[in-house]
Every structure is written in structure tokens, then in C-alpha cells.
Amino acid sequence: MASFFENQQLARRNTKLLVLMYTLAVVGVILAVDLVLGGLYAWNIDVAPGARQLSLAARFGAVPVALYLWGAVGTAALILAVSAWNVMQLASGGKAVAEMVGARRVASDTRDPLERRLVNVVEEMSIASGVRVPTVYVMDGEAGINAFAAGYDVSDSILAVTRGTLETLNRDELQGVIGHEFSHILHGDMRLNVRMIGVLAGIVFIGSIGEFLMRSQRGSGSDSKGAAPIFLAGLALLLIGYIGLFFARLIKAAVSRQREFLADASSVQFTRNPDGIAGALDQIGAAPAGSLIAGRHAEDLSHMFFGQGIAVRLSGLFDTHPALEERIQRVHTRFDRSSYRKTRASAVGAVDVEEKDLQVDAKRKTAAAAILGGAAMGFFGRRGADLGAQWGRSAGESTRLVG
């Protein structure tokens, strides 16, 4: 059985290999554009009347080396410039992302017991991971079990969970989810994702240039000199851009899956309780809504969520998250679903939460009372083994006892 440190090391090594492949994909796009530029030059080489026609190899051999060099530099600079622009647009503070999805900020002194429990768990994981406490948000309209961390760096990071997460998961499971999100903050996964998305935009821009060249030649007339090679060059750039985009997205999804493995293993490190993260993943599989996000920005943020937030075409290839079973096996090889579900502490009992219900606040108070009452979960949802730490005496009694 691999330890969580070994799982972290494996995920880091795989990430490095995939990022290298991502870089090579970009280099391949640059070389392909160079080939198009060389072909365009070779097409327009004039041969004297009566002279022997040059072979294709001879034409390409006549292309100046400087053209390839400046073509590569120009293409790389173009991709870099477009990427930098998109990174600047995407690197807005975590608060902007939270507001984009309609999340509500949770006050540090909230009196809602479910939110109070969330704030306490976030503070605990902050201590365990050594990361400053992020601003906490709740997505009230989401019934699925999910969460995400956002922000370009630690200083402006936020952590948001869905209402379904609060009302479905018990305290241990919530700790597992929050520990997972703290790993994303600690290891700079948000910054890595933004940079990779920026590079994708640069590759797409190459295809957009090709599309522009094709459109510009449509009205030039069939006998216009030079129209055909420019049109073909535009078509080639269009294909290069979108083929490059396909493989870059493929690699990006694979990188995202490895970072999820790393975050799962880090969650076990922070909580020292594999049942927490494994149980949370199991509850996603058992919940009717799973981890799906209903908001219109779900696809834009799909790589940031704790669980698969959207249904993906070509499942497996473009999945931003590994399969639930695989994730559970990585963090807890001896996890027994049936026995866990029989013995797990429920979070709030069977409460039907409906946003349009006029009595929703009363229902939530009743649900929260189930936690604070400690009937099924012990003191504030702690595991049974932790109940021995409960002191149960007032501050005055403690003072008299210790003098």
C-alpha cells in the first residue's frame, strides 16, 4: 500500500512529464507554422522560361534559413503575447471568480451551524497545511457535492463549497474536501491552470489567423496571382491551430487529473484520516446530483472543482478528474463501501432542501440542530475515537482544577 507521500511524489512526477509534453505540443505547432511559411516561399520561387523545373526538395532547400528562424521567433512571440493577455484576464482575484458563480461570502462570525462548522474546518486545515486562511464562500443554489479554490496566488485565494456539500457530508468528509482544496492553493495548481489555459488561447489564435487568410482570399478571383497559395496557407494554419488545440486540451486534462491525485494524497496528509476524503468521494457516487454543477459557468471552471462538475464528451480522454473508484483506491486501498455507509455518521439527516421553499431557513436550522445535538455524530461531527478529547467542564471548573 503506497503512502500518501509516495502518491504525492508519483503525481508530481507525472505532472512534470505531462507539462513537458504540453511544451513539446507548442513546439510542434511552431515547427508546423514554419513548414507552412517555407512552403509558401517555395511555391513562389520563379523558374526561368525553358529551364528545368525544380523538385519539391530543391524548392524547400532554396528557402532561406532566416525565414525559418524568424518564422519560429514570430510564432513563439505571437503565442506568448496572446497567452500573456489571456493570463492577465484570467488571473483576476478569487473574489471575482466567486462572484461570477454567484457564491455568497460566509462571515467569520456566522451563526448558521453548518457554515460555522465549515469555517472551523477551514481554519483547521489552514493550520495543518501552513497556508493562510482563505475567504470562504457558499454556492447556495447547488445541490451537488463539490467545492473549488480560486485565486492566482495565496494572498487572494478563496474557497467555495456547494450547499449540497454542507448538507450531505459529515465533518470528517468535509475535512477531506477542504484539505483537498488547500492542496490546490499550497501547490500553485490555480496558477498552473491559468497559464495552460493562456497557452491554449495562443494556439487557437494561430488557427484564427488561418481562418482570416482564407476569408481574405475568397473575393480575390480564381485567376488572381498568389491567391491559391495564401488560401492553402490559411487552411494549413487553421488545421495546425485546431489539431494543436485538440492535443493541448488532451494533455491539459491529463495534467488536471494528476493534480487531483496530488490533492487527494495531500488531503490525507493534512487530516491524517483517509476515511474523510474516501468517504466524500463515495458520497458523490451515492448522491442523486453527484458532483454536477448547474451554473452556467460550470464548464469554464470544470478543472477547478473537487469533483467532475460537468458531463464530458469523449469521457476518459477529456475528463478533468479521475474516476471516483480510482481516486478512492489511491488514498484508501482497503476502503469498504458497504461497511462505511452502514457506520458513517450522517450530516444532517434526511432534509429536503429547496431554494424556493418558503420554510427553507427553518429546515436548515432543523438540519443543523442534528449536527449540534450530537445524536449520531458525537460532538460536532467528530469520529467516535475523538470523543475522548471532549472536556465537558466549564471554564470556571477548569480554572479551579488547574489552579
mmCIF file of C-alpha atoms in Angstrom:
data_model
loop_
_atom_site.group_PDB
_atom_site.id
_atom_site.type_symbol
_atom_site.label_atom_id
_atom_site.label_comp_id
_atom_site.label_asym_id
_atom_site.label_seq_id
_atom_site.Cartn_x
_atom_site.Cartn_y
_atom_site.Cartn_z
ATOM 1 C CA MET A 1 0.000 0.000 0.000
ATOM 2 C CA ALA A 2 1.545 3.308 -1.121
ATOM 3 C CA SER A 3 1.739 6.072 1.480
ATOM 4 C CA PHE A 4 0.290 9.492 0.792
ATOM 5 C CA PHE A 5 3.845 10.812 0.359
ATOM 6 C CA GLU A 6 4.514 8.207 -2.346
ATOM 7 C CA ASN A 7 1.231 9.101 -4.057
ATOM 8 C CA GLN A 8 2.197 12.772 -3.962
ATOM 9 C CA GLN A 9 5.605 12.022 -5.493
ATOM 10 C CA LEU A 10 4.012 9.931 -8.258
ATOM 11 C CA ALA A 11 1.534 12.700 -9.105
ATOM 12 C CA ARG A 12 4.306 15.320 -9.188
ATOM 13 C CA ARG A 13 6.468 13.190 -11.494
ATOM 14 C CA ASN A 14 3.563 12.522 -13.859
ATOM 15 C CA THR A 15 2.686 16.223 -13.884
ATOM 16 C CA LYS A 16 6.230 17.161 -14.902
ATOM 17 C CA LEU A 17 6.155 14.662 -17.782
ATOM 18 C CA LEU A 18 2.781 15.954 -18.979
ATOM 19 C CA VAL A 19 3.857 19.593 -18.773
ATOM 20 C CA LEU A 20 6.902 18.630 -20.863
ATOM 21 C CA MET A 21 4.559 17.025 -23.408
ATOM 22 C CA TYR A 22 2.445 20.186 -23.372
ATOM 23 C CA THR A 23 5.549 22.250 -24.129
ATOM 24 C CA LEU A 24 6.504 19.872 -26.944
ATOM 25 C CA ALA A 25 2.992 20.245 -28.402
ATOM 26 C CA VAL A 26 3.532 24.018 -28.546
ATOM 27 C CA VAL A 27 6.938 23.490 -30.174
ATOM 28 C CA GLY A 28 5.243 21.207 -32.717
ATOM 29 C CA VAL A 29 2.783 23.990 -33.570
ATOM 30 C CA ILE A 30 5.689 26.424 -34.097
ATOM 31 C CA LEU A 31 7.525 23.974 -36.375
ATOM 32 C CA ALA A 32 4.355 23.304 -38.363
ATOM 33 C CA VAL A 33 3.868 27.046 -38.932
ATOM 34 C CA ASP A 34 7.495 27.231 -40.091
ATOM 35 C CA LEU A 35 6.747 24.492 -42.589
ATOM 36 C CA VAL A 36 3.784 26.473 -43.930
ATOM 37 C CA LEU A 37 5.936 29.591 -44.322
ATOM 38 C CA GLY A 38 8.617 27.569 -46.105
ATOM 39 C CA GLY A 39 6.016 26.032 -48.407
ATOM 40 C CA LEU A 40 4.615 29.463 -49.235
ATOM 41 C CA TYR A 41 8.100 30.727 -50.142
ATOM 42 C CA ALA A 42 8.892 27.609 -52.188
ATOM 43 C CA TRP A 43 5.617 27.930 -54.112
ATOM 44 C CA ASN A 44 6.536 31.426 -55.260
ATOM 45 C CA ILE A 45 10.072 30.640 -56.479
ATOM 46 C CA ASP A 46 10.175 31.692 -60.138
ATOM 47 C CA VAL A 47 11.896 29.469 -62.677
ATOM 48 C CA ALA A 48 13.286 30.985 -65.893
ATOM 49 C CA PRO A 49 11.378 30.072 -69.105
ATOM 50 C CA GLY A 50 12.731 26.879 -70.636
ATOM 51 C CA ALA A 51 14.679 25.996 -67.509
ATOM 52 C CA ARG A 52 14.261 22.671 -65.790
ATOM 53 C CA GLN A 53 11.564 22.697 -63.111
ATOM 54 C CA LEU A 54 12.804 22.436 -59.545
ATOM 55 C CA SER A 55 11.861 19.430 -57.444
ATOM 56 C CA LEU A 56 9.938 19.904 -54.202
ATOM 57 C CA ALA A 57 13.079 19.138 -52.192
ATOM 58 C CA ALA A 58 15.074 21.683 -54.213
ATOM 59 C CA ARG A 59 12.414 24.339 -53.690
ATOM 60 C CA PHE A 60 12.421 23.804 -49.912
ATOM 61 C CA GLY A 61 16.220 23.757 -49.981
ATOM 62 C CA ALA A 62 16.182 27.208 -51.534
ATOM 63 C CA VAL A 63 14.206 28.668 -48.631
ATOM 64 C CA PRO A 64 16.482 30.972 -46.586
ATOM 65 C CA VAL A 65 17.330 29.729 -43.093
ATOM 66 C CA ALA A 66 16.498 33.208 -41.787
ATOM 67 C CA LEU A 67 12.868 32.704 -42.850
ATOM 68 C CA TYR A 68 12.569 29.585 -40.675
ATOM 69 C CA LEU A 69 14.352 31.340 -37.800
ATOM 70 C CA TRP A 70 12.246 34.493 -37.837
ATOM 71 C CA GLY A 71 9.118 32.469 -38.513
ATOM 72 C CA ALA A 72 9.735 30.419 -35.355
ATOM 73 C CA VAL A 73 10.544 33.537 -33.320
ATOM 74 C CA GLY A 74 7.474 35.367 -34.617
ATOM 75 C CA THR A 75 5.129 32.422 -33.983
ATOM 76 C CA ALA A 76 6.503 31.890 -30.470
ATOM 77 C CA ALA A 77 6.190 35.609 -29.728
ATOM 78 C CA LEU A 78 2.613 35.636 -31.019
ATOM 79 C CA ILE A 79 1.599 32.661 -28.863
ATOM 80 C CA LEU A 80 3.377 34.203 -25.869
ATOM 81 C CA ALA A 81 1.697 37.590 -26.337
ATOM 82 C CA VAL A 82 -1.801 36.128 -26.680
ATOM 83 C CA SER A 83 -1.147 33.803 -23.742
ATOM 84 C CA ALA A 84 0.076 36.681 -21.558
ATOM 85 C CA TRP A 85 -3.020 38.724 -22.405
ATOM 86 C CA ASN A 86 -5.338 35.850 -21.504
ATOM 87 C CA VAL A 87 -3.439 35.117 -18.304
ATOM 88 C CA MET A 88 -3.919 38.741 -17.277
ATOM 89 C CA GLN A 89 -7.640 38.391 -17.954
ATOM 90 C CA LEU A 90 -7.930 35.067 -16.101
ATOM 91 C CA ALA A 91 -5.690 35.946 -13.174
ATOM 92 C CA SER A 92 -8.337 38.084 -11.531
ATOM 93 C CA GLY A 93 -8.686 37.662 -7.792
ATOM 94 C CA GLY A 94 -10.504 34.721 -6.301
ATOM 95 C CA LYS A 95 -13.266 37.067 -5.182
ATOM 96 C CA ALA A 96 -14.126 37.842 -8.825
ATOM 97 C CA VAL A 97 -14.413 34.115 -9.609
ATOM 98 C CA ALA A 98 -16.638 33.516 -6.579
ATOM 99 C CA GLU A 99 -18.937 36.367 -7.567
ATOM 100 C CA MET A 100 -19.019 35.089 -11.157
ATOM 101 C CA VAL A 101 -20.581 31.806 -9.985
ATOM 102 C CA GLY A 102 -22.971 33.585 -7.620
ATOM 103 C CA ALA A 103 -21.342 32.342 -4.411
ATOM 104 C CA ARG A 104 -22.113 34.093 -1.139
ATOM 105 C CA ARG A 105 -19.368 35.062 1.285
ATOM 106 C CA VAL A 106 -19.572 33.430 4.711
ATOM 107 C CA ALA A 107 -18.951 35.775 7.618
ATOM 108 C CA SER A 108 -16.323 34.594 10.099
ATOM 109 C CA ASP A 109 -18.842 35.048 12.918
ATOM 110 C CA THR A 110 -21.737 33.341 11.138
ATOM 111 C CA ARG A 111 -24.421 31.878 13.395
ATOM 112 C CA ASP A 112 -25.545 29.262 10.880
ATOM 113 C CA PRO A 113 -24.281 25.982 12.439
ATOM 114 C CA LEU A 114 -23.472 24.381 9.079
ATOM 115 C CA GLU A 115 -21.489 27.413 7.992
ATOM 116 C CA ARG A 116 -19.889 27.666 11.421
ATOM 117 C CA ARG A 117 -18.690 24.088 11.046
ATOM 118 C CA LEU A 118 -17.303 24.945 7.592
ATOM 119 C CA VAL A 119 -15.391 27.974 8.900
ATOM 120 C CA ASN A 120 -13.941 25.881 11.748
ATOM 121 C CA VAL A 121 -12.794 23.156 9.337
ATOM 122 C CA VAL A 122 -11.199 25.724 7.010
ATOM 123 C CA GLU A 123 -9.262 27.195 9.939
ATOM 124 C CA GLU A 124 -8.135 23.701 10.996
ATOM 125 C CA MET A 125 -6.877 22.858 7.509
ATOM 126 C CA SER A 126 -5.138 26.233 7.334
ATOM 127 C CA ILE A 127 -3.111 25.274 10.395
ATOM 128 C CA ALA A 128 -2.430 21.755 9.089
ATOM 129 C CA SER A 129 -1.239 22.944 5.673
ATOM 130 C CA GLY A 130 0.546 26.119 6.798
ATOM 131 C CA VAL A 131 -1.465 28.238 4.360
ATOM 132 C CA ARG A 132 -3.229 31.460 5.357
ATOM 133 C CA VAL A 133 -6.994 31.222 5.842
ATOM 134 C CA PRO A 134 -8.780 31.955 2.539
ATOM 135 C CA THR A 135 -12.100 33.755 2.294
ATOM 136 C CA VAL A 136 -14.940 31.237 2.485
ATOM 137 C CA TYR A 137 -17.952 31.186 0.154
ATOM 138 C CA VAL A 138 -21.057 29.021 -0.265
ATOM 139 C CA MET A 139 -22.892 28.308 -3.530
ATOM 140 C CA ASP A 140 -26.416 28.179 -2.145
ATOM 141 C CA GLY A 141 -28.157 27.071 -5.324
ATOM 142 C CA GLU A 142 -26.019 23.976 -5.962
ATOM 143 C CA ALA A 143 -27.252 20.612 -4.678
ATOM 144 C CA GLY A 144 -24.258 18.619 -5.960
ATOM 145 C CA ILE A 145 -21.311 17.761 -3.708
ATOM 146 C CA ASN A 146 -18.492 19.993 -4.899
ATOM 147 C CA ALA A 147 -16.028 22.713 -3.959
ATOM 148 C CA PHE A 148 -13.282 24.773 -5.538
ATOM 149 C CA ALA A 149 -10.407 27.081 -4.673
ATOM 150 C CA ALA A 150 -9.663 30.144 -6.811
ATOM 151 C CA GLY A 151 -7.150 32.955 -6.951
ATOM 152 C CA TYR A 152 -3.860 33.411 -8.791
ATOM 153 C CA ASP A 153 -1.812 33.226 -5.592
ATOM 154 C CA VAL A 154 -2.248 32.543 -1.890
ATOM 155 C CA SER A 155 -2.822 36.193 -0.998
ATOM 156 C CA ASP A 156 -6.113 36.477 -2.922
ATOM 157 C CA SER A 157 -7.325 32.884 -2.699
ATOM 158 C CA ILE A 158 -10.890 31.914 -1.840
ATOM 159 C CA LEU A 159 -12.533 28.590 -1.070
ATOM 160 C CA ALA A 160 -16.140 27.862 -2.051
ATOM 161 C CA VAL A 161 -18.355 24.861 -1.338
ATOM 162 C CA THR A 162 -21.826 23.987 -2.542
ATOM 163 C CA ARG A 163 -24.862 23.827 -0.280
ATOM 164 C CA GLY A 164 -25.047 20.125 -1.133
ATOM 165 C CA THR A 165 -21.574 19.638 0.351
ATOM 166 C CA LEU A 166 -22.610 21.213 3.660
ATOM 167 C CA GLU A 167 -25.848 19.266 3.951
ATOM 168 C CA THR A 168 -24.612 15.863 2.744
ATOM 169 C CA LEU A 169 -21.113 15.395 4.147
ATOM 170 C CA ASN A 170 -20.284 14.810 7.782
ATOM 171 C CA ARG A 171 -17.430 16.593 9.483
ATOM 172 C CA ASP A 172 -14.700 14.094 8.556
ATOM 173 C CA GLU A 173 -15.765 14.089 4.917
ATOM 174 C CA LEU A 174 -15.927 17.879 4.856
ATOM 175 C CA GLN A 175 -12.396 17.964 6.274
ATOM 176 C CA GLY A 176 -11.258 15.699 3.441
ATOM 177 C CA VAL A 177 -12.749 18.002 0.808
ATOM 178 C CA ILE A 178 -11.331 21.168 2.380
ATOM 179 C CA GLY A 179 -7.904 19.542 2.798
ATOM 180 C CA HIS A 180 -8.003 18.673 -0.913
ATOM 181 C CA GLU A 181 -8.702 22.292 -1.847
ATOM 182 C CA PHE A 182 -5.915 23.557 0.420
ATOM 183 C CA SER A 183 -3.528 21.363 -1.559
ATOM 184 C CA HIS A 184 -4.502 23.215 -4.753
ATOM 185 C CA ILE A 185 -3.711 26.513 -3.012
ATOM 186 C CA LEU A 186 -0.450 25.262 -1.486
ATOM 187 C CA HIS A 187 0.927 23.668 -4.678
ATOM 188 C CA GLY A 188 0.039 26.522 -7.029
ATOM 189 C CA ASP A 189 -2.410 24.487 -9.113
ATOM 190 C CA MET A 190 -4.587 27.540 -9.777
ATOM 191 C CA ARG A 191 -1.622 29.390 -11.290
ATOM 192 C CA LEU A 192 -0.647 26.348 -13.401
ATOM 193 C CA ASN A 193 -4.178 26.019 -14.772
ATOM 194 C CA VAL A 194 -4.382 29.697 -15.709
ATOM 195 C CA ARG A 195 -1.075 29.517 -17.572
ATOM 196 C CA MET A 196 -2.079 26.418 -19.501
ATOM 197 C CA ILE A 197 -5.404 27.987 -20.485
ATOM 198 C CA GLY A 198 -3.464 31.042 -21.688
ATOM 199 C CA VAL A 199 -1.273 28.890 -23.930
ATOM 200 C CA LEU A 200 -4.390 27.212 -25.336
ATOM 201 C CA ALA A 201 -5.670 30.642 -26.337
ATOM 202 C CA GLY A 202 -2.379 31.327 -28.127
ATOM 203 C CA ILE A 203 -2.687 28.116 -30.146
ATOM 204 C CA VAL A 204 -6.306 28.916 -31.045
ATOM 205 C CA PHE A 205 -5.136 32.325 -32.274
ATOM 206 C CA ILE A 206 -2.885 30.614 -34.845
ATOM 207 C CA GLY A 207 -5.988 28.883 -36.230
ATOM 208 C CA SER A 208 -7.854 32.207 -36.233
ATOM 209 C CA ILE A 209 -5.125 33.754 -38.393
ATOM 210 C CA GLY A 210 -5.518 30.896 -40.852
ATOM 211 C CA GLU A 211 -9.270 31.416 -40.949
ATOM 212 C CA PHE A 212 -8.736 35.143 -41.628
ATOM 213 C CA LEU A 213 -6.360 34.391 -44.528
ATOM 214 C CA MET A 214 -8.888 32.011 -46.085
ATOM 215 C CA ARG A 215 -11.672 34.577 -45.871
ATOM 216 C CA SER A 216 -9.480 37.324 -47.302
ATOM 217 C CA GLN A 217 -8.879 35.317 -50.485
ATOM 218 C CA ARG A 218 -12.486 34.350 -51.217
ATOM 219 C CA GLY A 219 -13.197 37.508 -53.165
ATOM 220 C CA SER A 220 -9.850 37.691 -54.937
ATOM 221 C CA GLY A 221 -10.935 35.783 -58.060
ATOM 222 C CA SER A 222 -9.782 32.389 -59.208
ATOM 223 C CA ASP A 223 -7.130 33.820 -61.552
ATOM 224 C CA SER A 224 -5.619 36.240 -59.076
ATOM 225 C CA LYS A 225 -1.905 35.555 -58.748
ATOM 226 C CA GLY A 226 -0.915 34.324 -55.329
ATOM 227 C CA ALA A 227 -4.481 33.778 -54.128
ATOM 228 C CA ALA A 228 -4.256 29.967 -54.170
ATOM 229 C CA PRO A 229 -1.071 29.623 -52.071
ATOM 230 C CA ILE A 230 -2.324 32.133 -49.499
ATOM 231 C CA PHE A 231 -5.657 30.314 -49.247
ATOM 232 C CA LEU A 232 -3.853 26.983 -48.814
ATOM 233 C CA ALA A 233 -1.519 28.524 -46.243
ATOM 234 C CA GLY A 234 -4.580 29.794 -44.343
ATOM 235 C CA LEU A 235 -6.146 26.335 -44.465
ATOM 236 C CA ALA A 236 -2.922 24.795 -43.164
ATOM 237 C CA LEU A 237 -2.733 27.284 -40.282
ATOM 238 C CA LEU A 238 -6.372 26.607 -39.430
ATOM 239 C CA LEU A 239 -5.691 22.869 -39.263
ATOM 240 C CA ILE A 240 -2.499 23.384 -37.268
ATOM 241 C CA GLY A 241 -4.325 25.569 -34.756
ATOM 242 C CA TYR A 242 -7.180 23.178 -34.135
ATOM 243 C CA ILE A 243 -5.142 19.985 -34.241
ATOM 244 C CA GLY A 244 -2.745 21.620 -31.774
ATOM 245 C CA LEU A 245 -5.706 22.649 -29.648
ATOM 246 C CA PHE A 246 -7.014 19.065 -29.585
ATOM 247 C CA PHE A 247 -3.746 17.614 -28.291
ATOM 248 C CA ALA A 248 -3.080 20.511 -25.923
ATOM 249 C CA ARG A 249 -6.524 20.058 -24.341
ATOM 250 C CA LEU A 250 -5.890 16.338 -24.118
ATOM 251 C CA ILE A 251 -2.640 16.886 -22.242
ATOM 252 C CA LYS A 252 -4.148 19.626 -20.079
ATOM 253 C CA ALA A 253 -6.917 17.267 -18.951
ATOM 254 C CA ALA A 254 -4.284 14.656 -18.075
ATOM 255 C CA VAL A 255 -2.351 17.262 -16.050
ATOM 256 C CA SER A 256 -5.544 18.191 -14.212
ATOM 257 C CA ARG A 257 -6.158 14.536 -13.303
ATOM 258 C CA GLN A 258 -2.652 14.208 -11.851
ATOM 259 C CA ARG A 259 -3.124 17.338 -9.754
ATOM 260 C CA GLU A 260 -6.340 15.827 -8.391
ATOM 261 C CA PHE A 261 -4.389 12.734 -7.300
ATOM 262 C CA LEU A 262 -1.826 15.010 -5.636
ATOM 263 C CA ALA A 263 -4.554 16.980 -3.840
ATOM 264 C CA ASP A 264 -6.258 13.779 -2.636
ATOM 265 C CA ALA A 265 -2.982 12.496 -1.197
ATOM 266 C CA SER A 266 -2.281 15.878 0.417
ATOM 267 C CA SER A 267 -5.730 15.813 1.998
ATOM 268 C CA VAL A 268 -4.789 12.588 3.780
ATOM 269 C CA GLN A 269 -1.545 14.229 4.888
ATOM 270 C CA PHE A 270 -3.377 17.220 6.367
ATOM 271 C CA THR A 271 -6.213 15.287 8.029
ATOM 272 C CA ARG A 272 -4.411 12.000 8.787
ATOM 273 C CA ASN A 273 -7.730 10.357 8.052
ATOM 274 C CA PRO A 274 -8.133 8.568 4.689
ATOM 275 C CA ASP A 275 -11.764 7.803 5.554
ATOM 276 C CA GLY A 276 -12.574 11.507 5.205
ATOM 277 C CA ILE A 277 -11.575 12.028 1.575
ATOM 278 C CA ALA A 278 -12.568 8.480 0.559
ATOM 279 C CA GLY A 279 -15.959 8.891 2.224
ATOM 280 C CA ALA A 280 -16.556 12.224 0.500
ATOM 281 C CA LEU A 281 -15.789 10.677 -2.889
ATOM 282 C CA ASP A 282 -18.072 7.756 -2.072
ATOM 283 C CA GLN A 283 -20.892 10.140 -1.191
ATOM 284 C CA ILE A 284 -20.536 11.792 -4.609
ATOM 285 C CA GLY A 285 -21.186 8.411 -6.185
ATOM 286 C CA ALA A 286 -24.187 7.822 -3.927
ATOM 287 C CA ALA A 287 -25.782 11.279 -4.195
ATOM 288 C CA PRO A 288 -28.522 11.818 -6.822
ATOM 289 C CA ALA A 289 -26.903 15.041 -8.054
ATOM 290 C CA GLY A 290 -23.383 13.620 -7.808
ATOM 291 C CA SER A 291 -20.869 16.439 -8.168
ATOM 292 C CA LEU A 292 -22.538 18.159 -11.129
ATOM 293 C CA ILE A 293 -22.751 21.958 -11.131
ATOM 294 C CA ALA A 294 -25.856 23.561 -12.629
ATOM 295 C CA GLY A 295 -24.498 27.102 -13.037
ATOM 296 C CA ARG A 296 -23.710 28.440 -16.495
ATOM 297 C CA HIS A 297 -20.010 28.872 -15.680
ATOM 298 C CA ALA A 298 -19.576 25.194 -14.783
ATOM 299 C CA GLU A 299 -17.663 24.376 -17.978
ATOM 300 C CA ASP A 300 -15.324 27.367 -17.615
ATOM 301 C CA LEU A 301 -14.352 26.268 -14.103
ATOM 302 C CA SER A 302 -14.619 22.494 -14.600
ATOM 303 C CA HIS A 303 -10.884 21.944 -13.981
ATOM 304 C CA MET A 304 -11.077 23.766 -10.619
ATOM 305 C CA PHE A 305 -13.793 21.699 -8.921
ATOM 306 C CA PHE A 306 -13.285 18.951 -6.355
ATOM 307 C CA GLY A 307 -15.369 16.539 -8.455
ATOM 308 C CA GLN A 308 -16.344 16.313 -12.108
ATOM 309 C CA GLY A 309 -18.596 19.351 -12.430
ATOM 310 C CA ILE A 310 -19.892 18.698 -15.966
ATOM 311 C CA ALA A 311 -20.759 15.753 -18.174
ATOM 312 C CA VAL A 312 -17.861 15.356 -20.624
ATOM 313 C CA ARG A 313 -17.956 14.103 -24.196
ATOM 314 C CA LEU A 314 -15.299 11.518 -25.059
ATOM 315 C CA SER A 315 -15.330 10.518 -21.411
ATOM 316 C CA GLY A 316 -11.886 9.430 -20.254
ATOM 317 C CA LEU A 317 -9.904 11.463 -22.783
ATOM 318 C CA PHE A 318 -11.038 14.927 -21.731
ATOM 319 C CA ASP A 319 -12.104 14.195 -18.148
ATOM 320 C CA THR A 320 -10.604 16.807 -15.842
ATOM 321 C CA HIS A 321 -10.904 14.396 -12.897
ATOM 322 C CA PRO A 322 -10.020 10.704 -12.479
ATOM 323 C CA ALA A 323 -12.776 8.174 -11.926
ATOM 324 C CA LEU A 324 -14.138 8.119 -8.368
ATOM 325 C CA GLU A 325 -13.146 4.477 -7.847
ATOM 326 C CA GLU A 326 -9.576 5.169 -8.896
ATOM 327 C CA ARG A 327 -9.316 8.169 -6.593
ATOM 328 C CA ILE A 328 -10.660 6.181 -3.643
ATOM 329 C CA GLN A 329 -8.224 3.327 -4.285
ATOM 330 C CA ARG A 330 -5.280 5.720 -4.424
ATOM 331 C CA VAL A 331 -5.965 7.204 -0.979
ATOM 332 C CA HIS A 332 -7.550 4.209 0.785
ATOM 333 C CA THR A 333 -6.910 0.792 -0.756
ATOM 334 C CA ARG A 334 -8.878 -1.009 1.988
ATOM 335 C CA PHE A 335 -11.933 1.200 1.769
ATOM 336 C CA ASP A 336 -15.111 -0.918 2.049
ATOM 337 C CA ARG A 337 -18.060 0.997 0.645
ATOM 338 C CA SER A 338 -20.820 -1.119 2.154
ATOM 339 C CA SER A 339 -19.461 -1.152 5.694
ATOM 340 C CA TYR A 340 -18.583 2.533 5.541
ATOM 341 C CA ARG A 341 -22.077 3.536 4.500
ATOM 342 C CA LYS A 342 -23.560 1.484 7.341
ATOM 343 C CA THR A 343 -21.400 3.082 10.017
ATOM 344 C CA ARG A 344 -20.806 6.633 8.719
ATOM 345 C CA ALA A 345 -22.300 9.499 10.677
ATOM 346 C CA SER A 346 -24.930 11.364 8.707
ATOM 347 C CA ALA A 347 -24.512 15.078 8.245
ATOM 348 C CA VAL A 348 -27.989 16.492 8.682
ATOM 349 C CA GLY A 349 -30.401 13.622 8.332
ATOM 350 C CA ALA A 350 -32.990 13.371 5.572
ATOM 351 C CA VAL A 351 -33.717 17.020 4.865
ATOM 352 C CA ASP A 352 -35.218 18.107 1.582
ATOM 353 C CA VAL A 353 -33.681 21.496 0.849
ATOM 354 C CA GLU A 354 -35.413 23.502 -1.838
ATOM 355 C CA GLU A 355 -34.382 27.101 -2.517
ATOM 356 C CA LYS A 356 -37.914 28.131 -3.467
ATOM 357 C CA ASP A 357 -39.423 26.686 -0.315
ATOM 358 C CA LEU A 358 -40.620 29.469 1.978
ATOM 359 C CA GLN A 359 -39.604 27.432 5.016
ATOM 360 C CA VAL A 360 -36.062 26.761 3.822
ATOM 361 C CA ASP A 361 -34.474 28.650 6.745
ATOM 362 C CA ALA A 362 -36.449 26.617 9.267
ATOM 363 C CA LYS A 363 -35.423 23.406 7.549
ATOM 364 C CA ARG A 364 -31.779 24.380 7.612
ATOM 365 C CA LYS A 365 -31.975 25.207 11.313
ATOM 366 C CA THR A 366 -33.532 21.813 11.969
ATOM 367 C CA ALA A 367 -30.840 20.153 9.859
ATOM 368 C CA ALA A 368 -28.083 21.998 11.678
ATOM 369 C CA ALA A 369 -29.568 21.069 15.046
ATOM 370 C CA ALA A 370 -29.000 17.426 14.161
ATOM 371 C CA ILE A 371 -25.288 18.170 13.990
ATOM 372 C CA LEU A 372 -25.088 20.210 17.141
ATOM 373 C CA GLY A 373 -27.257 17.788 19.061
ATOM 374 C CA GLY A 374 -24.575 15.158 18.535
ATOM 375 C CA ALA A 375 -27.068 12.287 18.407
ATOM 376 C CA ALA A 376 -25.469 10.394 15.544
ATOM 377 C CA MET A 377 -22.171 12.192 15.084
ATOM 378 C CA GLY A 378 -20.860 12.826 18.552
ATOM 379 C CA PHE A 379 -19.510 16.257 19.418
ATOM 380 C CA PHE A 380 -19.691 18.480 16.301
ATOM 381 C CA GLY A 381 -19.344 15.510 13.960
ATOM 382 C CA ARG A 382 -16.110 14.113 15.389
ATOM 383 C CA ARG A 383 -15.233 10.458 14.983
ATOM 384 C CA GLY A 384 -16.024 8.251 17.922
ATOM 385 C CA ALA A 385 -12.311 7.869 18.660
ATOM 386 C CA ASP A 386 -12.037 11.619 19.108
ATOM 387 C CA LEU A 387 -14.743 11.897 21.753
ATOM 388 C CA GLY A 388 -12.239 11.182 24.488
ATOM 389 C CA ALA A 389 -10.799 14.653 23.854
ATOM 390 C CA GLN A 390 -14.080 16.262 24.896
ATOM 391 C CA TRP A 391 -13.525 18.011 28.242
ATOM 392 C CA GLY A 392 -17.126 18.720 29.203
ATOM 393 C CA ARG A 393 -16.349 21.188 32.005
ATOM 394 C CA SER A 394 -16.901 24.921 32.238
ATOM 395 C CA ALA A 395 -14.081 27.459 32.151
ATOM 396 C CA GLY A 396 -14.521 28.132 35.865
ATOM 397 C CA GLU A 397 -14.257 24.436 36.747
ATOM 398 C CA SER A 398 -11.133 24.134 34.631
ATOM 399 C CA THR A 399 -9.530 27.089 36.408
ATOM 400 C CA ARG A 400 -10.244 25.630 39.855
ATOM 401 C CA LEU A 401 -8.845 22.216 38.835
ATOM 402 C CA VAL A 402 -5.546 23.501 37.449
ATOM 403 C CA GLY A 403 -5.198 26.287 39.988
#
